[in-house]
Structures are given as structure tokens and as C-alpha cells.
Amino acid sequence: MELYYSFSALIVLASIFAYLNYRFLKLPSTIGIMVIAIVVSIFLVLFGETFLPRTFGHLNDLMNSIDFTEVLMGAMLNFLLFAGGIHINIDDLKEQFRPVVIFSTAGVVISTFVVGFGTYYLLPLVGIQLPLIYCLVFGALISPTDPVAVLSILKQANVPKSLETKVAGESLFNDGMAVVVFTVILQLAIGQEVDLSLESIGILLLKEAGGGLLLGVVLGWITSRLMREVDDYIISVLVTLSVVMGGYLIARQMHISGPLTMVAAGLFMGNFNTKFNMKSITQDYLIKFWELIDEILNAVLFLFIGFELLMIKDLKYFMIPGIISIVVVLLARFISIWVPTKFMSLRTRFNPQTVKVLVWGGIRGGVSIALALSIPKNEYSNTILSITYCVVVFSIIVQGLTIAKVANPKKIVSEEREAVMADEHQ
């Protein structure tokens, strides 16, 4: 019952903030909700104990009563990734397969080490001492782009389809690699023995990522066949819900990636179901149901991110380290995109505008905060959480609000045409 009360309070707050944003701020819904939550959090931190002690106490109790890591990674993320996967066209993804795979694997590893070494050498300049291994932990949790944040913001950016598929595809698939890297480095940091051989890490990655994708495809195929036989919108909605909720339970028992299971299942079902004659009313209800789930959970998630400010002690002390971390993360993002594009340029041409959008569109979100909160409490955990929060807030608000201007679709299309003409001339 306690969880019901907590979720009810979050829904009420999310609806109020969404209304205020729609009437006054007029920002993209998720960003507007998060901005209002941050403003409310700052007010309560500064004046809550003096002027609104009961409100401050209740909100603190609410945030402390919810395990954000478990709620996001174990519940919300599965629904959001499935909803995102349903709307990705598999043919578009096939065309961008090489960039998506390379950015979501090699890109994550490159970014992890660039962020790790960058923060290790720069943070001591402002009085923050983090061991190298914990800097690498921070690099691992901040390197994956957040699929929820990316997908919700890309909807309004109006970028070309090929570029949207690269950014969205990377964000959907980089969780498997990121979780493996984060898990290995965190175990080293807390003193557990870890087999660092390529064989051991390869098996772990194959089990985590490969197993998740395989399970998702199997679930997607089975349920799609079932839906093909019963063309009813109520049953279709129930079947897709069972895939998400039951699929996560199976993935958890098998110790494989739940997020990748949901991505694969969503991709399979979203593309398979268009190939048979589903009634238009069934398809319409199914699409609208998952769009509604996506919007509601996004609103709650971004509200959550805004209120996570209440969980961080002495955030003002970490503002300068946070700014340094933002610069390091952006530099790491550039390197992790630029280096692979140089290797891929032999077969795939990347124009400067595309690289710019890939870098600026690498938005971090709730996944990074959830991973930061999963670090066992010690003398470094609050520092990592604080600088993670700074990077995530900057990423969502600044990058999220400016990605449409940075994208400049006309310029991208123009450069792509010039690239094609150059290739034909050669």
C-alpha cells in the first residue's frame, strides 16, 4: 500500500507540473516537468525547513521511500524501451546497423576511459580527490546515452530519418555494453575479485547482451503469432503488457539484460504486426495505448529526476566539479563518435553536421542516476552522484532544448547530397 501512495503522489505532482508547463513555460513536456521539479526542490532545500517544514519533510520521506534504481531499472525502463522499440522501423535500423553497433559498443568503452582519466586528472584541481577506479566507475555510468531521454526529445527535433535512427538505435542498444563495463569496474572498485580475461568479459557480454536480444526476439515471435490468430485490441494490449512484465521476470531469473530483451521484443512486434492484416482499430488502439504509457511514465521519470536533487547533500559544493565533468563528458562524447567515424568512413561517409548532432544528441538521463545510486554507500558515492546529477540536468535541459537548432535538417540533407555526389564522382 505504501508503494501505491507514493506512486499516487508522483502522478498528482506530475499532472500539476505538466499543466503549469503547458500554460506558462511551454517547454517540451518532460523537460518542463523536470525544470519545475528542480525549482521546487531548490526552494525547499533553501527555505523548506524554515517556511514549509511539513511539506519539506513529506517530500523527503516520499523520495527516501522509493528505490529509484529498482523502480527505473526494474520496472519503468522496461515499459519505456518496449514502447520505443515498437516505433523503430527495422528497415531503417538495418541501413544504420554498422554505426549503431559500433557507437553502442566501442563508443561506450572509449567514452568510459576518456571520462575516467579526464576526471581523475582535472577534479583534483578543484579539491575533489577520486581514485582512478572510481573515476572509471563514473565514466562507465555516464557514457551510455539514455534511451528514454533521447527518444522523448528526438520526437520534437525534426532531424532526418537516417540520423534519428543512428541516435535512437545507439541509445536503445548501448545499455548491454554499459551494464557489463559498469559491473566489472564497480566490482573492482569495491574490492571483489574479477576475472579480467577477454574470454571471461566476452562471455559476460554475450550472456548479458546476446541473451537479452535472443530472449526478446523469441518473446516477440511467440506473442506476434498469438496476436495474428486473435485480432482483438483488448487482447492485443494485454498480450503486449504480458510481454513486458513477464519478459522482465524471465530475464531477471536468467540473469540477462532486461532492457535489451524489451528493445528486441518491441522491435520484433512493432515490425511483424504491420505485415499481417491487423484491423485498423486494433492497430490504432495498440499504438495509442503505448504512446500513452510512454508519456505518463516519462512524466513521472523526469519528475523523479528533478526531485532527486533533494537526495544530494551539499550540491552547491559540487557545482564547479560538475561543470568540469560536463566539459569532460562532452569531450569524451566527441572522441567516442569522431574516432569510430574515421574507421567507418571507408564505407560510410559522415559529414561534419551529422557528427555534431551525434555528439550533442548524446543525452544522459535517469539510467545514469540509477546506476550512480546503485553504488554502495562510501566516501566517494555522494561525489559521483552529485557530478552525475549535474551532467544529467545539463544534458536534458541545455542539450535537449537546443538539439533541434544544432540539427539544422536542411544543412544535413545538403551535406548528405554533396557526399553522395562526391562518391559517385569518384
PDB file of N, CA, C and O in Angstrom, residues 72 77 143-151 171-172 174-175 301-302 305 362-369:
ATOM      1  N   LEU A  72      13.268   2.324 -11.624  1.00  0.00           N
ATOM      2  CA  LEU A  72      13.597   2.636 -13.014  1.00  0.00           C
ATOM      3  C   LEU A  72      14.099   1.406 -13.753  1.00  0.00           C
ATOM      4  O   LEU A  72      13.542   1.014 -14.781  1.00  0.00           O
ATOM      5  N   LEU A  77      11.748   1.352 -16.955  1.00  0.00           N
ATOM      6  CA  LEU A  77      12.577   1.298 -18.155  1.00  0.00           C
ATOM      7  C   LEU A  77      12.092   0.229 -19.132  1.00  0.00           C
ATOM      8  O   LEU A  77      12.163   0.410 -20.346  1.00  0.00           O
ATOM      9  N   SER A 143      28.554   7.196 -19.582  1.00  0.00           N
ATOM     10  CA  SER A 143      28.824   7.067 -21.019  1.00  0.00           C
ATOM     11  C   SER A 143      27.624   6.646 -21.850  1.00  0.00           C
ATOM     12  O   SER A 143      27.447   7.123 -22.973  1.00  0.00           O
ATOM     13  N   PRO A 144      26.764   5.721 -21.367  1.00  0.00           N
ATOM     14  CA  PRO A 144      25.620   5.352 -22.210  1.00  0.00           C
ATOM     15  C   PRO A 144      24.619   6.487 -22.325  1.00  0.00           C
ATOM     16  O   PRO A 144      24.263   7.114 -21.336  1.00  0.00           O
ATOM     17  N   THR A 145      24.182   6.750 -23.556  1.00  0.00           N
ATOM     18  CA  THR A 145      23.118   7.736 -23.746  1.00  0.00           C
ATOM     19  C   THR A 145      21.816   7.117 -23.275  1.00  0.00           C
ATOM     20  O   THR A 145      21.601   5.917 -23.407  1.00  0.00           O
ATOM     21  N   ASP A 146      20.947   7.935 -22.721  1.00  0.00           N
ATOM     22  CA  ASP A 146      19.718   7.434 -22.115  1.00  0.00           C
ATOM     23  C   ASP A 146      18.626   7.304 -23.175  1.00  0.00           C
ATOM     24  O   ASP A 146      18.222   8.305 -23.771  1.00  0.00           O
ATOM     25  N   PRO A 147      18.143   6.084 -23.438  1.00  0.00           N
ATOM     26  CA  PRO A 147      17.129   5.913 -24.497  1.00  0.00           C
ATOM     27  C   PRO A 147      15.840   6.675 -24.225  1.00  0.00           C
ATOM     28  O   PRO A 147      15.199   7.174 -25.154  1.00  0.00           O
ATOM     29  N   VAL A 148      15.447   6.765 -22.951  1.00  0.00           N
ATOM     30  CA  VAL A 148      14.203   7.460 -22.610  1.00  0.00           C
ATOM     31  C   VAL A 148      14.318   8.945 -22.943  1.00  0.00           C
ATOM     32  O   VAL A 148      13.464   9.533 -23.610  1.00  0.00           O
ATOM     33  N   ALA A 149      15.406   9.568 -22.474  1.00  0.00           N
ATOM     34  CA  ALA A 149      15.609  10.994 -22.730  1.00  0.00           C
ATOM     35  C   ALA A 149      15.779  11.269 -24.221  1.00  0.00           C
ATOM     36  O   ALA A 149      15.193  12.207 -24.771  1.00  0.00           O
ATOM     37  N   VAL A 150      16.580  10.425 -24.894  1.00  0.00           N
ATOM     38  CA  VAL A 150      16.848  10.634 -26.324  1.00  0.00           C
ATOM     39  C   VAL A 150      15.568  10.519 -27.142  1.00  0.00           C
ATOM     40  O   VAL A 150      15.263  11.380 -27.967  1.00  0.00           O
ATOM     41  N   LEU A 151      14.808   9.455 -26.908  1.00  0.00           N
ATOM     42  CA  LEU A 151      13.597   9.229 -27.714  1.00  0.00           C
ATOM     43  C   LEU A 151      12.545  10.301 -27.479  1.00  0.00           C
ATOM     44  O   LEU A 151      11.874  10.744 -28.415  1.00  0.00           O
ATOM     45  N   SER A 171      21.172   4.608 -28.560  1.00  0.00           N
ATOM     46  CA  SER A 171      20.690   4.750 -27.184  1.00  0.00           C
ATOM     47  C   SER A 171      19.922   3.515 -26.720  1.00  0.00           C
ATOM     48  O   SER A 171      19.952   3.156 -25.541  1.00  0.00           O
ATOM     49  N   LEU A 172      19.228   2.838 -27.648  1.00  0.00           N
ATOM     50  CA  LEU A 172      18.464   1.648 -27.281  1.00  0.00           C
ATOM     51  C   LEU A 172      19.366   0.446 -27.011  1.00  0.00           C
ATOM     52  O   LEU A 172      19.057  -0.392 -26.170  1.00  0.00           O
ATOM     53  N   ASN A 174      22.920   0.514 -26.329  1.00  0.00           N
ATOM     54  CA  ASN A 174      24.193   0.627 -25.601  1.00  0.00           C
ATOM     55  C   ASN A 174      24.098   0.212 -24.130  1.00  0.00           C
ATOM     56  O   ASN A 174      25.114   0.142 -23.440  1.00  0.00           O
ATOM     57  N   ASP A 175      22.888  -0.093 -23.657  1.00  0.00           N
ATOM     58  CA  ASP A 175      22.738  -0.496 -22.255  1.00  0.00           C
ATOM     59  C   ASP A 175      23.467  -1.791 -21.937  1.00  0.00           C
ATOM     60  O   ASP A 175      24.031  -1.946 -20.854  1.00  0.00           O
ATOM     61  N   LEU A 301       9.068   9.908 -14.623  1.00  0.00           N
ATOM     62  CA  LEU A 301      10.521   9.749 -14.570  1.00  0.00           C
ATOM     63  C   LEU A 301      11.230  11.094 -14.474  1.00  0.00           C
ATOM     64  O   LEU A 301      12.129  11.287 -13.643  1.00  0.00           O
ATOM     65  N   PHE A 302      10.834  12.052 -15.319  1.00  0.00           N
ATOM     66  CA  PHE A 302      11.514  13.352 -15.301  1.00  0.00           C
ATOM     67  C   PHE A 302      11.167  14.136 -14.038  1.00  0.00           C
ATOM     68  O   PHE A 302      11.972  14.940 -13.560  1.00  0.00           O
ATOM     69  N   ILE A 305      13.605  12.704 -11.591  1.00  0.00           N
ATOM     70  CA  ILE A 305      14.954  13.253 -11.778  1.00  0.00           C
ATOM     71  C   ILE A 305      15.054  14.622 -11.139  1.00  0.00           C
ATOM     72  O   ILE A 305      16.045  14.949 -10.472  1.00  0.00           O
ATOM     73  N   GLY A 362      23.779  13.089 -27.723  1.00  0.00           N
ATOM     74  CA  GLY A 362      24.082  12.044 -26.744  1.00  0.00           C
ATOM     75  C   GLY A 362      23.624  12.465 -25.356  1.00  0.00           C
ATOM     76  O   GLY A 362      24.423  12.849 -24.501  1.00  0.00           O
ATOM     77  N   ILE A 363      22.324  12.388 -25.127  1.00  0.00           N
ATOM     78  CA  ILE A 363      21.721  12.924 -23.897  1.00  0.00           C
ATOM     79  C   ILE A 363      21.729  11.865 -22.791  1.00  0.00           C
ATOM     80  O   ILE A 363      21.393  10.704 -23.019  1.00  0.00           O
ATOM     81  N   ARG A 364      22.142  12.291 -21.604  1.00  0.00           N
ATOM     82  CA  ARG A 364      22.131  11.403 -20.435  1.00  0.00           C
ATOM     83  C   ARG A 364      20.857  11.635 -19.629  1.00  0.00           C
ATOM     84  O   ARG A 364      20.289  12.721 -19.674  1.00  0.00           O
ATOM     85  N   GLY A 365      20.435  10.610 -18.883  1.00  0.00           N
ATOM     86  CA  GLY A 365      19.183  10.756 -18.138  1.00  0.00           C
ATOM     87  C   GLY A 365      19.113   9.879 -16.908  1.00  0.00           C
ATOM     88  O   GLY A 365      20.104   9.679 -16.204  1.00  0.00           O
ATOM     89  N   GLY A 366      17.927   9.317 -16.698  1.00  0.00           N
ATOM     90  CA  GLY A 366      17.659   8.576 -15.471  1.00  0.00           C
ATOM     91  C   GLY A 366      18.510   7.339 -15.295  1.00  0.00           C
ATOM     92  O   GLY A 366      18.792   6.927 -14.154  1.00  0.00           O
ATOM     93  N   VAL A 367      18.926   6.697 -16.390  1.00  0.00           N
ATOM     94  CA  VAL A 367      19.746   5.489 -16.278  1.00  0.00           C
ATOM     95  C   VAL A 367      21.049   5.787 -15.555  1.00  0.00           C
ATOM     96  O   VAL A 367      21.483   5.021 -14.681  1.00  0.00           O
ATOM     97  N   SER A 368      21.686   6.903 -15.903  1.00  0.00           N
ATOM     98  CA  SER A 368      22.949   7.263 -15.244  1.00  0.00           C
ATOM     99  C   SER A 368      22.746   7.522 -13.755  1.00  0.00           C
ATOM    100  O   SER A 368      23.550   7.099 -12.914  1.00  0.00           O
ATOM    101  N   ILE A 369      21.656   8.219 -13.409  1.00  0.00           N
ATOM    102  CA  ILE A 369      21.367   8.478 -11.993  1.00  0.00           C
ATOM    103  C   ILE A 369      21.077   7.173 -11.264  1.00  0.00           C
ATOM    104  O   ILE A 369      21.541   6.956 -10.132  1.00  0.00           O
TER     105      ILE A 369
END
